[in-house]
Coordinates of C-alpha atoms in Angstrom, one line a residue:
M1 CA 133.6 151.1 74.4
R2 CA 136.4 150.8 76.5
V3 CA 137.4 148.4 79.2
L4 CA 140.5 147.7 82.2
V5 CA 140.6 145.1 83.3
Q6 CA 143.2 144.4 86.5
L7 CA 143.7 141.1 87.7
T8 CA 145.1 140.3 90.8
H9 CA 145.2 136.1 91.6
P10 CA 145.5 133.8 89.3
A11 CA 141.9 132.9 89.9
H12 CA 140.9 136.8 88.1
V13 CA 142.5 135.1 85.3
H14 CA 139.8 132.0 84.7
F15 CA 136.9 134.7 85.7
F16 CA 137.7 137.2 82.7
R17 CA 139.5 134.8 80.0
P18 CA 136.1 134.4 78.6
Y19 CA 134.8 138.3 78.6
V20 CA 138.0 139.2 77.2
E21 CA 137.9 136.4 74.7
L22 CA 134.3 137.8 73.1
A23 CA 134.8 141.4 74.0
A24 CA 136.0 142.7 70.5
D25 CA 133.1 141.1 69.3
R26 CA 130.9 143.5 71.6
G27 CA 132.6 146.6 70.3
H28 CA 134.9 146.4 73.0
A29 CA 138.3 147.7 73.7
V30 CA 140.2 145.8 76.7
R31 CA 143.1 146.6 78.2
V32 CA 144.4 144.3 80.8
L33 CA 146.4 144.9 83.4
A34 CA 148.3 142.4 85.7
L35 CA 149.8 141.6 88.9
E36 CA 152.9 139.3 88.4
K37 CA 151.6 136.7 90.9
E38 CA 152.1 133.0 91.1
M39 CA 151.3 131.7 88.0
S40 CA 148.9 134.7 86.5
L41 CA 150.8 135.7 83.8
E42 CA 151.7 131.9 82.8
L43 CA 147.8 131.6 82.2
L44 CA 147.5 134.7 80.8
D45 CA 150.1 133.4 78.3
A46 CA 148.6 130.2 78.0
Y47 CA 145.1 131.7 77.0
G48 CA 146.5 133.9 74.7
I49 CA 145.3 137.4 76.2
E50 CA 147.7 140.0 75.9
Y51 CA 148.6 142.5 79.1
E52 CA 150.5 144.6 80.6
V53 CA 152.3 143.9 84.2
A54 CA 151.1 145.8 86.2
C55 CA 154.3 145.5 89.5
E56 CA 155.4 143.0 90.9
P57 CA 154.4 142.8 94.3
A58 CA 157.4 143.0 96.9
D59 CA 155.2 140.9 99.4
R60 CA 153.1 137.8 99.2
D61 CA 150.5 139.3 100.9
L62 CA 148.5 142.4 98.1
F63 CA 147.4 143.9 100.9
R64 CA 150.1 145.2 102.8
I65 CA 150.4 148.7 102.3
R66 CA 153.6 148.9 100.1
D67 CA 152.2 146.5 97.5
Q68 CA 148.7 148.1 97.7
A69 CA 150.5 151.6 96.8
R70 CA 152.5 150.2 93.7
L71 CA 149.4 148.7 92.2
T72 CA 146.8 151.6 93.1
R73 CA 149.9 153.5 91.5
A74 CA 150.3 151.2 88.7
T75 CA 146.3 151.3 87.9
Y76 CA 146.3 154.8 87.6
R77 CA 149.0 155.1 85.2
A78 CA 147.3 152.8 83.0
A79 CA 144.1 154.2 83.3
R80 CA 145.1 158.2 82.7
D81 CA 146.7 156.2 79.6
F82 CA 143.8 154.0 78.7
D83 CA 140.9 156.6 79.3
P84 CA 138.4 153.8 80.1
D85 CA 134.8 154.0 80.0
V86 CA 135.0 151.0 83.3
L87 CA 137.2 149.4 85.1
A88 CA 136.9 146.5 86.1
A89 CA 138.2 143.6 88.5
I90 CA 137.4 141.4 91.3
G91 CA 138.0 142.4 95.1
G92 CA 139.0 145.5 93.5
T93 CA 140.8 148.2 95.6
S94 CA 142.7 149.4 93.7
V95 CA 140.4 149.9 90.4
A96 CA 137.7 151.2 92.7
H97 CA 140.3 154.2 94.1
V98 CA 141.7 155.1 91.0
S99 CA 137.4 155.3 89.7
T100 CA 137.6 158.2 92.0
L101 CA 139.9 160.1 89.8
V102 CA 139.2 159.1 86.3
R103 CA 136.7 159.0 83.8
G104 CA 135.2 155.5 84.1
R105 CA 133.2 153.6 86.6
S106 CA 134.3 151.2 88.7
L107 CA 132.3 147.5 88.5
V108 CA 133.8 145.1 91.7
F109 CA 133.0 141.4 92.1
Y110 CA 133.3 140.0 95.1
D111 CA 132.5 137.1 97.3
T112 CA 134.2 137.1 100.3
E113 CA 133.0 138.5 103.5
H114 CA 135.4 137.6 105.5
A115 CA 138.2 139.9 103.9
T116 CA 137.0 142.4 105.8
L117 CA 139.9 144.7 105.9
Q118 CA 139.8 144.9 102.3
N119 CA 136.6 144.9 101.8
A120 CA 136.4 148.0 104.3
I121 CA 138.8 150.1 101.8
T122 CA 137.0 149.0 98.7
Y123 CA 133.6 149.2 99.3
P124 CA 132.6 152.7 99.8
F125 CA 134.5 153.5 96.4
V126 CA 132.9 150.9 94.0
D127 CA 130.4 152.5 91.6
R128 CA 128.7 148.7 91.1
L129 CA 129.9 145.9 93.4
C130 CA 128.5 142.4 92.1
T131 CA 128.0 139.5 94.7
P132 CA 126.4 136.9 94.8
A133 CA 122.8 136.1 95.9
C134 CA 124.3 134.2 99.1
Y135 CA 126.8 136.8 99.7
R136 CA 125.8 136.9 103.5
D137 CA 126.5 141.5 103.6
D138 CA 124.3 143.9 102.7
V139 CA 126.6 146.9 101.7
G140 CA 124.6 149.4 100.5
A141 CA 122.9 151.3 97.7
N142 CA 125.9 150.3 95.4
Q143 CA 125.5 146.7 95.7
V144 CA 123.5 144.4 92.7
R145 CA 123.6 140.8 93.5
Y146 CA 122.9 137.8 91.4
R147 CA 121.5 134.2 91.2
G148 CA 125.1 132.1 91.0
F149 CA 128.7 131.9 91.8
Q150 CA 131.9 133.5 90.2
E151 CA 133.2 130.4 89.2
L152 CA 129.6 129.9 86.1
A153 CA 132.1 133.0 84.3
Y154 CA 134.2 130.1 83.3
L155 CA 132.7 126.5 84.1
H156 CA 129.3 127.4 82.7
P157 CA 129.0 125.1 79.8
N158 CA 128.4 128.2 77.6
R159 CA 132.1 128.4 78.2
F160 CA 133.6 125.1 79.4
S161 CA 133.9 122.5 77.3
P162 CA 135.6 119.5 79.3
D163 CA 138.8 117.7 77.9
P164 CA 138.7 113.6 78.7
S165 CA 142.5 114.2 77.7
I166 CA 143.5 114.9 81.2
R167 CA 143.2 111.6 82.5
E168 CA 145.9 110.7 79.7
A169 CA 148.0 113.8 80.7
A170 CA 147.9 113.2 84.6
G171 CA 148.9 109.8 84.5
L172 CA 146.1 108.0 85.2
D173 CA 145.1 104.8 83.5
P174 CA 142.1 104.3 81.4
G175 CA 139.1 103.6 84.3
E176 CA 140.9 104.8 87.2
R177 CA 139.2 106.2 90.1
F178 CA 140.5 109.3 91.5
V179 CA 140.6 112.1 93.6
V180 CA 142.1 116.2 93.9
L181 CA 143.1 117.0 97.1
R182 CA 144.1 120.4 97.3
L183 CA 146.5 121.9 99.8
V184 CA 146.4 125.5 100.4
G185 CA 149.5 128.0 102.1
W186 CA 147.0 130.4 104.3
D187 CA 149.2 133.4 103.6
A188 CA 147.2 135.9 103.1
V189 CA 146.0 138.3 106.1
H190 CA 141.8 137.2 105.8
D191 CA 143.4 133.4 105.5
V192 CA 144.6 133.7 109.3
G193 CA 143.2 131.4 111.5
S194 CA 141.7 129.1 109.0
G195 CA 143.6 126.1 109.5
G196 CA 142.6 122.8 107.4
F197 CA 143.9 119.7 107.9
A198 CA 146.5 118.6 110.5
D199 CA 148.5 115.3 108.6
V200 CA 148.4 115.3 104.8
S201 CA 150.0 112.0 105.0
D202 CA 147.2 110.8 106.8
V203 CA 144.6 112.4 105.0
V204 CA 146.5 109.9 101.7
S205 CA 146.8 107.2 103.8
A206 CA 142.5 106.9 104.1
L207 CA 141.8 108.1 100.5
E208 CA 143.7 105.5 98.8
A209 CA 142.4 103.1 101.7
T210 CA 139.4 102.8 99.5
G211 CA 141.0 102.5 96.8
V212 CA 141.3 105.8 94.4
R213 CA 144.4 107.4 93.7
V214 CA 145.0 110.6 95.3
L215 CA 146.7 113.7 92.9
I216 CA 147.6 116.4 95.3
T217 CA 147.7 120.0 93.8
S218 CA 149.4 122.1 96.7
E219 CA 151.0 125.9 97.5
A220 CA 153.3 124.6 100.6
P221 CA 156.0 121.7 100.4
L222 CA 154.4 118.3 100.7
P223 CA 155.8 115.5 103.5
P224 CA 158.4 113.6 101.3
D225 CA 156.1 110.7 101.8
V226 CA 153.5 111.6 99.5
R227 CA 155.8 114.0 97.4
D228 CA 155.0 111.5 94.6
R229 CA 151.2 112.3 94.6
R230 CA 151.7 115.8 93.3
V231 CA 150.4 116.3 90.3
S232 CA 152.0 117.5 87.1
I233 CA 149.7 119.5 84.9
P234 CA 149.4 122.8 82.8
P235 CA 147.5 125.3 85.8
H236 CA 144.9 126.3 82.5
R237 CA 143.6 122.3 82.7
I238 CA 143.0 121.9 86.3
H239 CA 139.1 122.4 85.5
H240 CA 139.4 119.2 83.2
L241 CA 141.0 117.3 85.9
L242 CA 138.4 118.6 88.6
W243 CA 135.5 117.7 86.4
A244 CA 137.5 114.3 85.8
A245 CA 137.7 113.8 89.4
D246 CA 135.7 110.9 91.6
A247 CA 135.1 113.8 94.0
F248 CA 137.7 116.7 95.7
V249 CA 139.0 117.1 99.4
G250 CA 140.8 120.5 99.8
E251 CA 141.2 123.5 101.9
S252 CA 140.1 125.4 99.1
P253 CA 137.2 127.3 99.1
T254 CA 137.2 128.4 95.3
M255 CA 138.0 125.1 93.8
A256 CA 135.5 123.3 96.2
T257 CA 133.1 125.4 94.5
E258 CA 134.5 124.9 91.0
S259 CA 134.1 120.9 91.4
A260 CA 131.1 121.5 92.7
V261 CA 129.8 123.8 89.6
L262 CA 131.0 120.5 87.2
G263 CA 128.5 118.1 89.0
T264 CA 132.0 117.0 91.5
P265 CA 131.2 116.2 94.8
A266 CA 133.6 118.8 97.2
V267 CA 134.3 118.1 100.6
Y268 CA 135.7 121.2 101.9
V269 CA 138.0 121.4 105.1
S270 CA 138.7 124.3 106.9
N271 CA 137.9 126.8 109.7
L272 CA 136.0 129.6 107.1
R273 CA 132.9 129.7 106.4
L274 CA 131.4 131.4 103.3
G275 CA 128.8 132.5 101.7
Y276 CA 128.8 130.8 98.8
T277 CA 129.9 127.3 100.0
D278 CA 127.5 127.1 102.5
E279 CA 124.8 128.0 99.5
L280 CA 126.2 124.8 98.1
E281 CA 126.0 122.8 100.8
R282 CA 122.7 124.0 101.9
E283 CA 120.7 124.1 98.5
Y284 CA 122.5 122.1 96.3
D285 CA 124.5 118.8 98.6
L286 CA 127.3 119.1 96.4
V287 CA 129.8 120.3 98.9
A288 CA 130.3 119.2 102.7
T289 CA 132.0 122.1 105.0
F290 CA 134.4 120.3 107.7
S291 CA 135.0 122.9 110.6
G292 CA 136.3 123.0 114.1
P293 CA 137.5 120.0 116.2
H294 CA 138.4 116.8 114.6
R295 CA 137.7 118.7 111.1
Q296 CA 140.0 116.3 109.5
E297 CA 138.7 112.9 110.9
R298 CA 135.0 114.0 110.0
A299 CA 136.2 115.4 106.7
L300 CA 137.6 112.0 105.9
S301 CA 134.6 109.6 107.3
H302 CA 132.3 111.6 105.3
A303 CA 134.8 111.4 101.8
V304 CA 135.5 107.4 102.5
S305 CA 131.6 107.0 102.9
L306 CA 131.5 109.3 99.7
L307 CA 133.4 107.3 97.7
D308 CA 132.1 103.8 98.6
G309 CA 128.9 105.2 97.6
Y310 CA 130.0 106.9 94.9
D311 CA 127.0 107.1 91.8
A312 CA 127.9 109.8 89.1
S313 CA 124.2 109.9 88.3
V314 CA 123.5 111.6 91.4
W315 CA 125.9 114.2 91.6
D316 CA 124.7 115.2 87.8
A317 CA 121.7 115.4 88.8
R318 CA 122.3 117.9 91.6
R319 CA 124.8 120.1 88.7
E320 CA 122.0 120.0 86.2
R321 CA 119.6 121.6 89.0
L322 CA 122.2 124.1 90.8
L323 CA 122.8 125.1 86.5
D324 CA 118.9 125.3 85.8
E325 CA 118.8 128.0 89.3
T326 CA 121.9 129.9 88.1
V327 CA 123.3 132.9 85.9
D328 CA 125.8 132.1 83.2
T329 CA 128.5 135.0 85.3
T330 CA 130.1 136.1 81.9
A331 CA 126.5 136.9 80.3
F332 CA 126.0 138.8 83.8
L333 CA 129.3 140.5 83.8
V334 CA 129.1 141.6 80.2
D335 CA 125.5 143.0 80.7
H336 CA 126.9 145.6 83.5
I337 CA 129.6 146.3 81.8
E338 CA 127.7 147.7 79.1
T339 CA 125.6 149.6 81.6
E340 CA 127.9 151.3 83.7
G341 CA 129.8 152.0 80.4
A342 CA 126.4 154.3 79.2
R343 CA 126.8 155.8 82.2
V344 CA 129.9 158.0 81.6

């Protein structure tokens, strides 16, 4: 079986890495086509994954027309040359379109309801769309739901073994408590109006007043007074840091979810509400979401209370229940690649 995997964001590298690593044992020939975006190529190199660069985006937003057209052309050329049985991606606009022109079938994963433009030009062309069970939209006959989260493709215990040495790599003292603070750039079309924190310096001060250290990972420039809190670790080790943290506080729903499935309580601050973060809050109490007026103040009050009463056993138990009730998303991915490939 021949599988073309398209990667257009660093998070997609994490998602497909376990599959690419086991593909040969399943008899799959895999070709990876990657967009040169942010740290995607650095991650692929760190994981030792061979890849072909599709193109370098001319703009930060993938879904500007010029960038999308260039990516679609590159995907079509790769598919024509490789002749895949399955074309797999997250989001998958160009994969969906190209699959209508070649022999292979498109298999697309997605979990973001508010990406309305992308979804409108993608979903009608997808052969098989895989969404979490908590995804709010019913798309049609091509949709299949799974009980789980995209992040469990690479953070399920079958796929991830935490490395305690991350503490030393991050410059932490033995036993030192810390929080990961994540700030995003809000530059994608589906991020418009999403707003998170109003004052990063106040956030850091409030968290540090509890006695924890704050380690910042940010897509945006930081105020001068908190720049020394920016953490410096290789990007492929970020999940080990999330696992070791006492809590996650931030504007990224993906990193909030990653933290939650690792058993680290997450405080998610954004006007964006998603099916998967709401599910983690409603069903497992592993995420607390704060949106609307005074979201920063309310989020910090919650985070301070959480840190003051922190009990690791509580969060471990919640994570165990989540794992009992969800699937290994990579196993689900492999099953559906083979099912779709058999239909060609």
